[in-house]
Amino acid sequence: VFFCCRLVYEKSIRAFVSYVQFYRKHECHLLLNLKDLDFGRLANGFGLLRLPRMPELVNANVSAFIPPKVDLSKLKYREKSVARQRELMQSMREVGKHKNFEKNKPWSKIKYTKLKKKSKFQEKLLQSASAPRSSVQPIVHNQPNNQLADSELHELNEDYRLLKRARKRKVCVLGSHQFEVLFSSLNFGSMISKRV
């Protein structure tokens, strides 16, 4: 059955390799011990015409494997489209490069953009290093009106922390009158008008 199509033979090799690798990587070594596996009989069961090169088969006993007397070069693909595709792949392997492959291009757009940003940054560094230093000081702009002062930010952070602790009931819960007295002293209206 497997003599009729090379595609079936290639799939059987892949199946054999994945089976052996799963057997090796399995965690229950009491049930699936790699040393107890008979690779020769397993290869015959998968219908292999030759054994693949694998690190698991280097020191393994494969004397039970009986290779059939079939010339692999005469084994053809049943479908012509698959045969043409495999011939193209084989010719590309012999040449050593793909038709559309460019050696120096990065493999992804992300890598390309990172390289582009890095080169722009290096160019700016070179320009700033080569440009003469002027004695004119850069203009320092005042703080924008919509930003709060450090003391105001500190007060807001304290209030926020107190509210969080009150929610978790780690601070004694204030009565509604005490709460209003505490937060009316903060004068939120003036802070809001400063931000606008």
Tab-separated table of C-alpha atoms in Angstrom:
chain	number	residue	atom	x	y	z
A	1	VAL	CA	0.000	0.000	0.000
A	2	PHE	CA	2.744	2.504	0.911
A	3	PHE	CA	4.706	1.758	-2.271
A	4	CYS	CA	2.222	3.660	-4.430
A	5	CYS	CA	2.702	7.235	-3.192
A	6	ARG	CA	5.717	9.122	-1.878
A	7	LEU	CA	3.490	11.537	0.065
A	8	VAL	CA	2.178	8.676	2.219
A	9	TYR	CA	5.763	7.585	2.834
A	10	GLU	CA	6.788	11.112	3.938
A	11	LYS	CA	3.804	11.285	6.279
A	12	SER	CA	4.721	7.905	7.772
A	13	ILE	CA	8.236	9.200	8.542
A	14	ARG	CA	6.763	12.256	10.280
A	15	ALA	CA	4.375	10.058	12.260
A	16	PHE	CA	7.208	7.759	13.359
A	17	VAL	CA	9.391	10.682	14.478
A	18	SER	CA	6.587	12.365	16.423
A	19	TYR	CA	5.620	9.054	18.068
A	20	VAL	CA	9.182	8.413	19.254
A	21	GLN	CA	9.608	11.983	20.502
A	22	PHE	CA	6.339	11.816	22.424
A	23	TYR	CA	7.399	8.510	23.923
A	24	ARG	CA	10.697	10.046	25.024
A	25	LYS	CA	9.152	13.223	26.469
A	26	HIS	CA	6.345	11.460	28.314
A	27	GLU	CA	6.463	11.955	32.074
A	28	CYS	CA	5.338	8.501	33.171
A	29	HIS	CA	8.525	6.499	32.648
A	30	LEU	CA	7.132	3.468	34.466
A	31	LEU	CA	4.645	2.840	31.673
A	32	LEU	CA	6.478	4.298	28.679
A	33	ASN	CA	10.168	3.515	29.034
A	34	LEU	CA	12.218	4.448	25.974
A	35	LYS	CA	14.726	1.648	26.625
A	36	ASP	CA	11.975	-0.962	26.335
A	37	LEU	CA	10.724	0.322	22.976
A	38	ASP	CA	11.575	-1.871	19.979
A	39	PHE	CA	12.374	0.707	17.302
A	40	GLY	CA	12.778	-1.828	14.497
A	41	ARG	CA	9.330	-3.361	14.907
A	42	LEU	CA	7.834	0.097	15.383
A	43	ALA	CA	9.401	1.286	12.100
A	44	ASN	CA	8.000	-1.764	10.315
A	45	GLY	CA	4.593	-0.977	11.806
A	46	PHE	CA	4.724	2.561	10.406
A	47	GLY	CA	5.691	1.179	6.987
A	48	LEU	CA	9.045	2.915	6.733
A	49	LEU	CA	11.301	2.161	3.785
A	50	ARG	CA	14.346	3.455	5.663
A	51	LEU	CA	14.987	4.724	9.178
A	52	PRO	CA	15.147	8.498	9.644
A	53	ARG	CA	18.160	10.142	11.271
A	54	MET	CA	17.229	10.766	14.881
A	55	PRO	CA	19.231	11.135	18.095
A	56	GLU	CA	16.986	8.524	19.721
A	57	LEU	CA	18.050	5.896	17.165
A	58	VAL	CA	21.814	6.384	17.551
A	59	ASN	CA	22.328	3.832	20.325
A	60	ALA	CA	19.046	1.957	19.888
A	61	ASN	CA	18.696	-1.648	18.782
A	62	VAL	CA	17.067	-1.579	15.338
A	63	SER	CA	17.952	-5.125	14.281
A	64	ALA	CA	14.252	-6.032	13.973
A	65	PHE	CA	13.782	-3.469	11.181
A	66	ILE	CA	13.470	-5.140	7.793
A	67	PRO	CA	13.785	-2.569	5.000
A	68	PRO	CA	11.768	-3.449	1.877
A	69	LYS	CA	13.641	-3.603	-1.402
A	70	VAL	CA	12.215	-0.462	-2.958
A	71	ASP	CA	14.206	2.239	-4.723
A	72	LEU	CA	13.254	5.553	-3.100
A	73	SER	CA	14.224	7.557	-6.187
A	74	LYS	CA	11.577	5.732	-8.237
A	75	LEU	CA	8.851	6.415	-5.707
A	76	LYS	CA	6.509	9.006	-7.290
A	77	TYR	CA	3.805	11.328	-6.009
A	78	ARG	CA	0.273	10.424	-6.952
A	79	GLU	CA	-0.819	14.057	-7.458
A	80	LYS	CA	1.040	16.136	-10.044
A	81	SER	CA	0.600	19.447	-8.178
A	82	VAL	CA	2.278	18.024	-5.070
A	83	ALA	CA	5.067	16.620	-7.247
A	84	ARG	CA	5.720	20.033	-8.831
A	85	GLN	CA	5.724	21.752	-5.457
A	86	ARG	CA	8.207	19.233	-4.034
A	87	GLU	CA	10.465	19.601	-7.061
A	88	LEU	CA	10.520	23.382	-6.595
A	89	MET	CA	11.357	22.984	-2.912
A	90	GLN	CA	14.132	20.524	-3.753
A	91	SER	CA	15.623	22.849	-6.371
A	92	MET	CA	15.524	25.746	-3.875
A	93	ARG	CA	17.329	23.618	-1.307
A	94	GLU	CA	20.020	22.782	-3.836
A	95	VAL	CA	20.489	26.438	-4.775
A	96	GLY	CA	20.461	27.367	-1.099
A	97	LYS	CA	18.028	30.241	-1.118
A	98	HIS	CA	14.404	30.967	-1.849
A	99	LYS	CA	13.217	32.991	-4.783
A	100	ASN	CA	11.727	35.866	-2.752
A	101	PHE	CA	14.179	35.682	0.125
A	102	GLU	CA	16.281	38.775	0.810
A	103	LYS	CA	19.163	38.130	3.125
A	104	ASN	CA	19.449	41.466	4.900
A	105	LYS	CA	15.753	42.165	5.440
A	106	PRO	CA	14.372	41.629	8.948
A	107	TRP	CA	11.752	38.936	9.311
A	108	SER	CA	9.100	41.086	10.915
A	109	LYS	CA	7.794	44.625	10.764
A	110	ILE	CA	8.362	45.107	14.483
A	111	LYS	CA	12.043	44.337	14.168
A	112	TYR	CA	12.259	46.646	11.166
A	113	THR	CA	10.644	49.548	13.032
A	114	LYS	CA	12.924	49.031	16.035
A	115	LEU	CA	15.975	49.144	13.793
A	116	LYS	CA	14.644	52.258	12.082
A	117	LYS	CA	14.049	54.050	15.416
A	118	LYS	CA	17.483	53.069	16.652
A	119	SER	CA	19.168	54.415	13.525
A	120	LYS	CA	17.234	57.707	13.771
A	121	PHE	CA	18.224	58.048	17.426
A	122	GLN	CA	21.883	57.460	16.557
A	123	GLU	CA	21.681	60.060	13.777
A	124	LYS	CA	20.260	62.614	16.223
A	125	LEU	CA	23.045	61.859	18.676
A	126	LEU	CA	25.647	62.379	15.972
A	127	GLN	CA	24.026	65.631	14.862
A	128	SER	CA	23.807	66.960	18.404
A	129	ALA	CA	27.425	66.008	19.056
A	130	SER	CA	28.658	67.638	15.859
A	131	ALA	CA	26.515	70.794	16.197
A	132	PRO	CA	28.275	73.743	17.872
A	133	ARG	CA	27.039	74.581	21.347
A	134	SER	CA	25.330	77.927	21.574
A	135	SER	CA	25.596	80.163	24.598
A	136	VAL	CA	21.861	80.887	24.524
A	137	GLN	CA	20.004	79.138	27.308
A	138	PRO	CA	16.833	77.273	26.378
A	139	ILE	CA	13.624	78.971	27.433
A	140	VAL	CA	12.082	77.383	30.496
A	141	HIS	CA	8.325	77.508	30.307
A	142	ASN	CA	6.297	78.056	33.410
A	143	GLN	CA	4.155	75.268	34.758
A	144	PRO	CA	0.913	74.961	32.774
A	145	ASN	CA	-2.235	76.208	34.475
A	146	ASN	CA	-3.935	72.826	34.427
A	147	GLN	CA	-1.345	71.124	36.642
A	148	LEU	CA	-1.565	71.109	40.416
A	149	ALA	CA	1.202	72.191	42.739
A	150	ASP	CA	3.120	69.557	44.683
A	151	SER	CA	1.441	70.454	47.966
A	152	GLU	CA	-2.015	70.132	46.386
A	153	LEU	CA	-1.108	66.746	44.928
A	154	HIS	CA	0.149	65.616	48.317
A	155	GLU	CA	-3.124	66.669	49.975
A	156	LEU	CA	-5.184	64.886	47.334
A	157	ASN	CA	-3.149	61.714	47.769
A	158	GLU	CA	-3.665	61.851	51.537
A	159	ASP	CA	-7.425	62.296	51.121
A	160	TYR	CA	-7.605	59.463	48.634
A	161	ARG	CA	-5.687	57.188	50.981
A	162	LEU	CA	-8.053	58.066	53.849
A	163	LEU	CA	-11.087	57.325	51.693
A	164	LYS	CA	-9.673	53.944	50.675
A	165	ARG	CA	-8.955	53.066	54.288
A	166	ALA	CA	-12.457	54.187	55.300
A	167	ARG	CA	-13.954	51.908	52.648
A	168	LYS	CA	-11.983	48.974	54.003
A	169	ARG	CA	-13.095	50.032	57.495
A	170	LYS	CA	-9.513	50.347	58.728
A	171	VAL	CA	-10.200	53.872	59.919
A	172	CYS	CA	-13.118	54.548	62.214
A	173	VAL	CA	-16.075	55.559	60.106
A	174	LEU	CA	-16.865	59.242	60.467
A	175	GLY	CA	-20.367	60.506	60.946
A	176	SER	CA	-21.866	62.494	58.103
A	177	HIS	CA	-21.415	65.777	60.005
A	178	GLN	CA	-17.742	65.017	60.816
A	179	PHE	CA	-17.135	64.007	57.193
A	180	GLU	CA	-18.558	67.294	55.898
A	181	VAL	CA	-16.510	69.315	58.362
A	182	LEU	CA	-13.313	67.473	57.423
A	183	PHE	CA	-13.764	67.792	53.672
A	184	SER	CA	-15.166	71.325	53.674
A	185	SER	CA	-11.850	72.508	55.066
A	186	LEU	CA	-10.091	71.150	51.988
A	187	ASN	CA	-11.817	73.677	49.707
A	188	PHE	CA	-12.150	71.583	46.542
A	189	GLY	CA	-13.819	74.460	44.691
A	190	SER	CA	-10.628	76.496	44.613
A	191	MET	CA	-8.662	73.502	43.304
A	192	ILE	CA	-11.118	72.922	40.505
A	193	SER	CA	-11.085	76.581	39.487
A	194	LYS	CA	-7.267	76.502	39.392
A	195	ARG	CA	-7.269	73.523	37.029
A	196	VAL	CA	-9.695	75.159	34.584
